[in-house]
Amino acid sequence: MRLPPGFNLVSLEKVDSTNSEARRRAEMGASAGTIVQALEQTRGRGSRGRQWTSPKGNLYFSIILNPNCSISKCLEFTFITSVAMCDALAAKVSPMTEVSVKWPNDVLINRRKVSGILLESANNPNGLLKWLIVGIGLNVVSFPKNTEYPATSLEFEGTMDSVRDNTLELFLRHFKRWIDVWENEGFSSIRQEWLSRAIGLGQQVRVKISENQYEGKFIDLGSDGSLILEIASGETVSVLTGDVFPLDVT
Ligand code: BTN
């Protein structure tokens, strides 16, 4: 595999979680650009405390970064990452296959979740990031069947060229490109790119936050990465976390 400059790969057979291993290595001084990849995870972690089932055959990796920014801005990496993964997958599927993003951290093929992103960070006493871990799971050959939002895999969607190594390299090239855009132009450009790939924009969505549910029209992505909804009263509300379920079928 030919990694883009600035990245180095640590390949493991099996680990508890590549995010946990990347954290341990970051704490031990591993440099930014280190990627921890494993063929299998025994305690893969998803967002909001969920489990990420991680059998052999799919792609699991975590990238250590050290962007020179505050902890509040690191959320922007969710959107950089999902746009990059969206572009990498779009290059692998047929032109008739829809690849999109769903707020806040999902990448979809034909409206089913194929990839998820888990960000973890630690900061220095000065408020700047000490390290940022961008963890990514991509369903290559299998996917969980019992999820509230439907999942899929590259193989299920007929993406025959589902070679893991090639996808990682492709992703990293797009990732680096979008980080450059973020550094040069700021989050506003990433926000526009993410919106152009988002499902549910302009449509009614349901947002689940723990036990609570809200419905409204998804009208925008805030400059802080929040989901902006117009609710029945006509008011605008900004949501910072939750799971989104589009209600309209287009
Ligand atoms: C989500 O819930 O959508 C986020 C899933 C993130 C899973 C990846 S797999 C590689 C890395 N290691 C983990 O334990 N989690 C992330």
Coordinates of N, CA and C in Angstrom, one line a residue, residues 23-111:
R23 N -5.2 5.8 21.4 CA -5.1 6.6 22.6 C -3.9 6.3 23.4
R24 N -3.7 4.9 23.6 CA -2.5 4.5 24.4 C -1.2 4.9 23.7
R25 N -1.2 4.8 22.4 CA 0.0 5.2 21.7 C 0.2 6.7 21.7
A26 N -0.9 7.4 21.6 CA -0.8 8.9 21.6 C -0.2 9.4 22.9
E27 N -0.7 8.7 24.0 CA -0.2 9.1 25.3 C 1.3 8.7 25.5
M28 N 1.7 7.7 24.7 CA 3.1 7.3 24.8 C 4.0 8.2 23.8
G29 N 3.3 9.1 23.1 CA 4.1 10.0 22.2 C 4.1 9.6 20.8
A30 N 3.2 8.7 20.3 CA 3.2 8.4 18.9 C 2.9 9.7 18.1
S31 N 3.5 9.8 16.9 CA 3.4 11.0 16.2 C 2.0 11.1 15.4
A32 N 1.7 12.4 15.2 CA 0.5 12.6 14.3 C 0.7 11.9 13.0
G33 N -0.4 11.3 12.5 CA -0.2 10.6 11.2 C -0.1 9.1 11.4
T34 N 0.0 8.7 12.7 CA 0.1 7.3 12.9 C -1.4 6.7 12.8
I35 N -1.5 5.6 12.0 CA -2.8 4.9 11.8 C -2.7 3.6 12.5
V36 N -3.6 3.3 13.4 CA -3.7 1.9 14.0 C -4.8 1.2 13.3
Q37 N -4.5 0.1 12.6 CA -5.5 -0.7 11.9 C -5.5 -2.1 12.5
A38 N -6.7 -2.7 12.6 CA -6.7 -4.1 13.1 C -7.7 -4.8 12.2
L39 N -7.4 -6.1 12.1 CA -8.3 -7.0 11.3 C -9.6 -7.3 12.0
E40 N -9.5 -7.2 13.4 CA -10.6 -7.6 14.2 C -10.5 -6.8 15.5
Q41 N -11.7 -6.4 16.0 CA -11.7 -5.7 17.3 C -12.6 -6.5 18.3
T42 N -12.1 -6.7 19.5 CA -12.9 -7.4 20.5 C -13.8 -6.5 21.3
R43 N -13.5 -5.2 21.3 CA -14.4 -4.3 22.0 C -14.5 -3.0 21.2
G44 N -14.9 -3.2 20.0 CA -15.1 -2.0 19.1 C -16.1 -1.1 19.7
R45 N -15.9 0.2 19.6 CA -16.8 1.2 20.2 C -17.4 2.1 19.2
G46 N -18.7 2.3 19.3 CA -19.5 3.2 18.4 C -19.8 4.5 19.2
S47 N -20.6 5.4 18.5 CA -20.9 6.6 19.2 C -21.9 6.4 20.3
R48 N -22.0 7.4 21.2 CA -22.9 7.4 22.3 C -22.9 6.0 23.1
G49 N -21.7 5.5 23.3 CA -21.5 4.4 24.2 C -21.9 3.0 23.6
R50 N -22.3 3.1 22.3 CA -22.7 1.8 21.7 C -21.5 0.9 21.3
Q51 N -21.8 -0.3 21.1 CA -20.8 -1.3 20.6 C -20.7 -1.2 19.1
W52 N -19.5 -1.5 18.6 CA -19.3 -1.6 17.1 C -18.8 -3.0 16.9
T53 N -19.7 -3.8 16.5 CA -19.4 -5.2 16.2 C -18.3 -5.3 15.1
S54 N -17.2 -6.0 15.4 CA -16.0 -5.9 14.5 C -15.4 -7.3 14.1
P55 N -16.2 -8.1 13.4 CA -15.6 -9.3 12.9 C -14.6 -9.1 11.8
K56 N -13.8 -10.1 11.5 CA -12.8 -10.0 10.4 C -13.5 -9.7 9.1
G57 N -12.8 -9.0 8.2 CA -13.3 -8.8 6.9 C -13.7 -7.3 6.6
N58 N -14.0 -6.6 7.7 CA -14.3 -5.2 7.5 C -13.0 -4.3 7.9
L59 N -13.2 -3.0 7.7 CA -12.0 -2.2 7.9 C -12.2 -1.4 9.2
Y60 N -11.2 -1.5 10.1 CA -11.3 -0.8 11.4 C -9.9 0.0 11.6
F61 N -10.0 1.3 11.6 CA -8.7 2.0 11.8 C -8.9 3.3 12.6
S62 N -7.8 3.8 13.2 CA -7.9 5.0 13.9 C -6.7 5.8 13.6
I63 N -6.9 7.1 13.4 CA -5.7 8.0 13.0 C -5.5 9.0 14.1
I64 N -4.2 9.0 14.5 CA -3.8 10.0 15.5 C -3.5 11.3 14.8
L65 N -4.1 12.4 15.3 CA -3.8 13.7 14.7 C -3.5 14.7 15.8
N66 N -2.9 15.8 15.4 CA -2.6 16.8 16.4 C -2.8 18.2 15.7
P67 N -4.1 18.5 15.4 CA -4.4 19.7 14.7 C -4.2 20.9 15.7
N68 N -3.7 22.0 15.2 CA -3.4 23.1 16.1 C -4.7 23.9 16.3
C69 N -5.6 23.3 17.1 CA -6.9 24.0 17.3 C -7.5 23.6 18.7
S70 N -8.5 24.3 19.0 CA -9.1 24.1 20.3 C -10.0 22.9 20.2
I71 N -10.4 22.4 21.4 CA -11.2 21.2 21.5 C -12.6 21.4 20.8
S72 N -13.1 22.6 20.9 CA -14.4 22.9 20.3 C -14.4 22.7 18.8
K73 N -13.3 23.0 18.2 CA -13.2 22.9 16.7 C -12.9 21.5 16.2
C74 N -12.6 20.6 17.2 CA -12.2 19.3 16.7 C -13.4 18.5 16.1
L75 N -14.6 18.9 16.5 CA -15.8 18.3 16.0 C -15.9 18.4 14.5
E76 N -15.2 19.5 14.0 CA -15.2 19.7 12.5 C -14.6 18.5 11.8
F77 N -13.7 17.8 12.5 CA -13.1 16.6 11.9 C -14.1 15.5 11.5
T78 N -15.2 15.5 12.2 CA -16.3 14.5 11.9 C -16.7 14.8 10.4
F79 N -16.9 16.0 10.1 CA -17.4 16.4 8.7 C -16.3 16.2 7.7
I80 N -15.0 16.6 8.0 CA -13.9 16.4 7.1 C -13.9 14.9 6.8
T81 N -14.0 14.1 7.8 CA -13.8 12.6 7.6 C -15.0 12.0 6.8
S82 N -16.2 12.5 7.1 CA -17.3 11.9 6.4 C -17.3 12.3 4.9
V83 N -16.9 13.5 4.6 CA -16.8 14.0 3.2 C -15.7 13.2 2.5
A84 N -14.6 13.0 3.2 CA -13.5 12.2 2.6 C -13.9 10.8 2.3
M85 N -14.6 10.1 3.3 CA -15.0 8.7 3.1 C -16.1 8.7 2.0
C86 N -17.0 9.6 2.0 CA -18.0 9.7 0.9 C -17.3 9.7 -0.5
D87 N -16.3 10.6 -0.6 CA -15.6 10.7 -1.9 C -14.8 9.4 -2.3
A88 N -14.2 8.8 -1.2 CA -13.5 7.6 -1.5 C -14.4 6.5 -2.0
L89 N -15.6 6.4 -1.4 CA -16.5 5.3 -1.7 C -17.2 5.6 -3.1
A90 N -17.4 6.9 -3.3 CA -18.0 7.3 -4.6 C -17.1 6.9 -5.8
A91 N -15.8 6.8 -5.5 CA -14.9 6.4 -6.6 C -14.9 4.9 -6.8
K92 N -15.5 4.2 -5.9 CA -15.5 2.7 -6.0 C -16.8 2.1 -6.5
V93 N -17.9 2.9 -6.4 CA -19.2 2.4 -6.8 C -19.6 2.8 -8.2
S94 N -20.7 2.2 -8.7 CA -21.1 2.5 -10.0 C -21.8 3.9 -10.0
P95 N -21.9 4.6 -11.1 CA -22.4 6.0 -11.1 C -23.9 6.1 -10.6
M96 N -24.6 4.9 -10.7 CA -26.0 4.9 -10.3 C -26.2 4.7 -8.8
T97 N -25.1 4.5 -8.1 CA -25.2 4.2 -6.7 C -25.0 5.5 -5.9
E98 N -25.9 5.7 -5.0 CA -25.9 6.9 -4.2 C -25.0 6.8 -3.0
V99 N -24.0 7.6 -2.8 CA -23.2 7.7 -1.6 C -23.5 9.0 -1.0
S100 N -23.8 9.0 0.3 CA -24.2 10.2 1.0 C -23.7 10.3 2.4
V101 N -24.0 11.4 3.1 CA -23.6 11.5 4.5 C -24.9 11.8 5.3
K102 N -24.9 11.3 6.6 CA -26.1 11.6 7.4 C -25.5 12.1 8.7
W103 N -26.1 13.2 9.2 CA -25.7 13.9 10.4 C -25.7 12.9 11.6
P104 N -24.8 12.9 12.5 CA -23.6 13.8 12.4 C -22.4 13.0 11.8
N105 N -22.3 11.7 11.9 CA -21.1 11.0 11.6 C -21.2 9.7 10.8
D106 N -22.2 9.7 9.9 CA -22.5 8.4 9.2 C -22.2 8.6 7.7
V107 N -21.7 7.6 7.0 CA -21.6 7.6 5.6 C -22.5 6.5 5.1
L108 N -23.3 6.8 4.1 CA -24.3 5.8 3.6 C -24.1 5.4 2.1
I109 N -24.5 4.2 1.8 CA -24.6 3.8 0.4 C -26.0 3.4 0.2
N110 N -26.7 3.9 -0.8 CA -28.1 3.7 -1.0 C -28.9 3.8 0.3
R111 N -28.6 4.9 1.0 CA -29.3 5.3 2.2 C -29.1 4.3 3.4

